[in-house]
Amino acid sequence: LKDQTVNNMEKYIERDLRLPLLLDRMHENGKKTFLLTNSDYRYTEKVMSFLFDVPSAKGRHWKTYFDYIVVDARYAFRNVCLI
């Protein structure tokens, strides 16, 4: 399924031109942002690059919009108990 998505992102993923603007506003107001996903890095890189390939991103790499990024999270939090 992920291969199909990556090979035809226009069909399966809808870009929102306002996403970079939202994340910039959050940072301007002192908020921290994070991306937490169970997906692997290869897939995350492709999808996020697609999402941030919009004029409002002004050529910035998607990673610059996040303070923290965790991929393959199912492995990172295997032995963690959140209360």
mmCIF file with all atom_site columns, C-alpha atoms in Angstrom:
data_model
loop_
_atom_site.group_PDB
_atom_site.id
_atom_site.type_symbol
_atom_site.label_atom_id
_atom_site.label_alt_id
_atom_site.label_comp_id
_atom_site.label_asym_id
_atom_site.label_entity_id
_atom_site.label_seq_id
_atom_site.pdbx_PDB_ins_code
_atom_site.Cartn_x
_atom_site.Cartn_y
_atom_site.Cartn_z
_atom_site.occupancy
_atom_site.B_iso_or_equiv
_atom_site.pdbx_formal_charge
_atom_site.auth_seq_id
_atom_site.auth_comp_id
_atom_site.auth_asym_id
_atom_site.auth_atom_id
_atom_site.pdbx_PDB_model_num
ATOM 1  C CA . LEU A 1 1  ? 0.000  0.000  0.000  1.00 0.00 ? 1  LEU A CA 1
ATOM 2  C CA . LYS A 1 2  ? 2.802  2.427  0.813  1.00 0.00 ? 2  LYS A CA 1
ATOM 3  C CA . ASP A 1 3  ? 4.455  1.772  -2.549 1.00 0.00 ? 3  ASP A CA 1
ATOM 4  C CA . GLN A 1 4  ? 1.184  2.521  -4.312 1.00 0.00 ? 4  GLN A CA 1
ATOM 5  C CA . THR A 1 5  ? 0.813  5.724  -2.326 1.00 0.00 ? 5  THR A CA 1
ATOM 6  C CA . VAL A 1 6  ? 4.357  6.908  -3.066 1.00 0.00 ? 6  VAL A CA 1
ATOM 7  C CA . ASN A 1 7  ? 3.978  6.108  -6.754 1.00 0.00 ? 7  ASN A CA 1
ATOM 8  C CA . ASN A 1 8  ? 0.745  8.122  -7.048 1.00 0.00 ? 8  ASN A CA 1
ATOM 9  C CA . MET A 1 9  ? 0.727  10.685 -4.258 1.00 0.00 ? 9  MET A CA 1
ATOM 10 C CA . GLU A 1 10 ? -1.524 13.112 -6.116 1.00 0.00 ? 10 GLU A CA 1
ATOM 11 C CA . LYS A 1 11 ? -4.240 10.457 -6.027 1.00 0.00 ? 11 LYS A CA 1
ATOM 12 C CA . TYR A 1 12 ? -3.925 9.452  -2.359 1.00 0.00 ? 12 TYR A CA 1
ATOM 13 C CA . ILE A 1 13 ? -2.656 12.538 -0.516 1.00 0.00 ? 13 ILE A CA 1
ATOM 14 C CA . GLU A 1 14 ? -4.234 15.976 -0.468 1.00 0.00 ? 14 GLU A CA 1
ATOM 15 C CA . ARG A 1 15 ? -1.884 18.897 0.052  1.00 0.00 ? 15 ARG A CA 1
ATOM 16 C CA . ASP A 1 16 ? -2.951 21.847 2.162  1.00 0.00 ? 16 ASP A CA 1
ATOM 17 C CA . LEU A 1 17 ? -1.188 25.037 1.117  1.00 0.00 ? 17 LEU A CA 1
ATOM 18 C CA . ARG A 1 18 ? -1.720 26.410 4.619  1.00 0.00 ? 18 ARG A CA 1
ATOM 19 C CA . LEU A 1 19 ? 0.304  23.728 6.438  1.00 0.00 ? 19 LEU A CA 1
ATOM 20 C CA . PRO A 1 20 ? 3.647  25.584 6.346  1.00 0.00 ? 20 PRO A CA 1
ATOM 21 C CA . LEU A 1 21 ? 1.900  28.789 7.409  1.00 0.00 ? 21 LEU A CA 1
ATOM 22 C CA . LEU A 1 22 ? 0.253  27.063 10.369 1.00 0.00 ? 22 LEU A CA 1
ATOM 23 C CA . LEU A 1 23 ? 3.517  25.563 11.580 1.00 0.00 ? 23 LEU A CA 1
ATOM 24 C CA . ASP A 1 24 ? 5.311  28.917 11.179 1.00 0.00 ? 24 ASP A CA 1
ATOM 25 C CA . ARG A 1 25 ? 2.613  30.643 13.238 1.00 0.00 ? 25 ARG A CA 1
ATOM 26 C CA . MET A 1 26 ? 2.908  28.037 15.946 1.00 0.00 ? 26 MET A CA 1
ATOM 27 C CA . HIS A 1 27 ? 6.660  28.638 16.183 1.00 0.00 ? 27 HIS A CA 1
ATOM 28 C CA . GLU A 1 28 ? 6.169  32.428 16.124 1.00 0.00 ? 28 GLU A CA 1
ATOM 29 C CA . ASN A 1 29 ? 3.936  32.007 19.171 1.00 0.00 ? 29 ASN A CA 1
ATOM 30 C CA . GLY A 1 30 ? 6.472  29.946 21.093 1.00 0.00 ? 30 GLY A CA 1
ATOM 31 C CA . LYS A 1 31 ? 4.982  26.520 20.436 1.00 0.00 ? 31 LYS A CA 1
ATOM 32 C CA . LYS A 1 32 ? 7.033  23.399 19.817 1.00 0.00 ? 32 LYS A CA 1
ATOM 33 C CA . THR A 1 33 ? 6.058  21.065 17.004 1.00 0.00 ? 33 THR A CA 1
ATOM 34 C CA . PHE A 1 34 ? 6.686  17.390 16.530 1.00 0.00 ? 34 PHE A CA 1
ATOM 35 C CA . LEU A 1 35 ? 6.087  14.666 13.994 1.00 0.00 ? 35 LEU A CA 1
ATOM 36 C CA . LEU A 1 36 ? 5.509  11.198 15.398 1.00 0.00 ? 36 LEU A CA 1
ATOM 37 C CA . THR A 1 37 ? 4.841  8.377  12.952 1.00 0.00 ? 37 THR A CA 1
ATOM 38 C CA . ASN A 1 38 ? 4.988  4.606  12.803 1.00 0.00 ? 38 ASN A CA 1
ATOM 39 C CA . SER A 1 39 ? 6.152  4.869  9.194  1.00 0.00 ? 39 SER A CA 1
ATOM 40 C CA . ASP A 1 40 ? 9.764  4.302  8.244  1.00 0.00 ? 40 ASP A CA 1
ATOM 41 C CA . TYR A 1 41 ? 12.059 7.170  7.296  1.00 0.00 ? 41 TYR A CA 1
ATOM 42 C CA . ARG A 1 42 ? 12.016 6.467  3.549  1.00 0.00 ? 42 ARG A CA 1
ATOM 43 C CA . TYR A 1 43 ? 8.230  6.693  3.342  1.00 0.00 ? 43 TYR A CA 1
ATOM 44 C CA . THR A 1 44 ? 8.030  9.660  5.715  1.00 0.00 ? 44 THR A CA 1
ATOM 45 C CA . GLU A 1 45 ? 10.620 11.597 3.708  1.00 0.00 ? 45 GLU A CA 1
ATOM 46 C CA . LYS A 1 46 ? 8.713  11.087 0.464  1.00 0.00 ? 46 LYS A CA 1
ATOM 47 C CA . VAL A 1 47 ? 5.293  11.943 1.858  1.00 0.00 ? 47 VAL A CA 1
ATOM 48 C CA . MET A 1 48 ? 6.440  14.966 3.822  1.00 0.00 ? 48 MET A CA 1
ATOM 49 C CA . SER A 1 49 ? 8.479  16.277 0.878  1.00 0.00 ? 49 SER A CA 1
ATOM 50 C CA . PHE A 1 50 ? 5.324  15.993 -1.224 1.00 0.00 ? 50 PHE A CA 1
ATOM 51 C CA . LEU A 1 51 ? 3.204  17.792 1.382  1.00 0.00 ? 51 LEU A CA 1
ATOM 52 C CA . PHE A 1 52 ? 5.664  20.665 1.728  1.00 0.00 ? 52 PHE A CA 1
ATOM 53 C CA . ASP A 1 53 ? 6.247  21.096 -2.002 1.00 0.00 ? 53 ASP A CA 1
ATOM 54 C CA . VAL A 1 54 ? 3.908  24.091 -2.029 1.00 0.00 ? 54 VAL A CA 1
ATOM 55 C CA . PRO A 1 55 ? 4.535  27.801 -2.692 1.00 0.00 ? 55 PRO A CA 1
ATOM 56 C CA . SER A 1 56 ? 3.880  28.765 0.935  1.00 0.00 ? 56 SER A CA 1
ATOM 57 C CA . ALA A 1 57 ? 6.862  26.639 2.059  1.00 0.00 ? 57 ALA A CA 1
ATOM 58 C CA . LYS A 1 58 ? 9.168  28.938 0.044  1.00 0.00 ? 58 LYS A CA 1
ATOM 59 C CA . GLY A 1 59 ? 11.577 26.119 -0.697 1.00 0.00 ? 59 GLY A CA 1
ATOM 60 C CA . ARG A 1 60 ? 12.211 25.193 2.946  1.00 0.00 ? 60 ARG A CA 1
ATOM 61 C CA . HIS A 1 61 ? 12.797 21.547 3.736  1.00 0.00 ? 61 HIS A CA 1
ATOM 62 C CA . TRP A 1 62 ? 9.934  19.970 5.706  1.00 0.00 ? 62 TRP A CA 1
ATOM 63 C CA . LYS A 1 63 ? 12.240 19.042 8.602  1.00 0.00 ? 63 LYS A CA 1
ATOM 64 C CA . THR A 1 64 ? 12.764 22.722 9.430  1.00 0.00 ? 64 THR A CA 1
ATOM 65 C CA . TYR A 1 65 ? 9.123  22.991 10.511 1.00 0.00 ? 65 TYR A CA 1
ATOM 66 C CA . PHE A 1 66 ? 9.455  20.490 13.362 1.00 0.00 ? 66 PHE A CA 1
ATOM 67 C CA . ASP A 1 67 ? 11.358 20.652 16.627 1.00 0.00 ? 67 ASP A CA 1
ATOM 68 C CA . TYR A 1 68 ? 11.196 16.887 17.088 1.00 0.00 ? 68 TYR A CA 1
ATOM 69 C CA . ILE A 1 69 ? 10.789 14.095 14.553 1.00 0.00 ? 69 ILE A CA 1
ATOM 70 C CA . VAL A 1 70 ? 10.322 10.423 15.446 1.00 0.00 ? 70 VAL A CA 1
ATOM 71 C CA . VAL A 1 71 ? 9.907  7.795  12.734 1.00 0.00 ? 71 VAL A CA 1
ATOM 72 C CA . ASP A 1 72 ? 9.422  4.055  13.271 1.00 0.00 ? 72 ASP A CA 1
ATOM 73 C CA . ALA A 1 73 ? 7.764  5.038  16.542 1.00 0.00 ? 73 ALA A CA 1
ATOM 74 C CA . ARG A 1 74 ? 6.363  1.585  17.183 1.00 0.00 ? 74 ARG A CA 1
ATOM 75 C CA . TYR A 1 75 ? 9.953  0.527  17.900 1.00 0.00 ? 75 TYR A CA 1
ATOM 76 C CA . ALA A 1 76 ? 10.993 3.670  19.768 1.00 0.00 ? 76 ALA A CA 1
ATOM 77 C CA . PHE A 1 77 ? 8.212  3.317  22.341 1.00 0.00 ? 77 PHE A CA 1
ATOM 78 C CA . ARG A 1 78 ? 8.044  -0.461 22.640 1.00 0.00 ? 78 ARG A CA 1
ATOM 79 C CA . ASN A 1 79 ? 8.855  -0.574 26.354 1.00 0.00 ? 79 ASN A CA 1
ATOM 80 C CA . VAL A 1 80 ? 7.429  2.801  27.342 1.00 0.00 ? 80 VAL A CA 1
ATOM 81 C CA . CYS A 1 81 ? 4.410  3.110  29.616 1.00 0.00 ? 81 CYS A CA 1
ATOM 82 C CA . LEU A 1 82 ? 2.656  6.468  29.444 1.00 0.00 ? 82 LEU A CA 1
ATOM 83 C CA . ILE A 1 83 ? 0.470  7.467  32.362 1.00 0.00 ? 83 ILE A CA 1
#
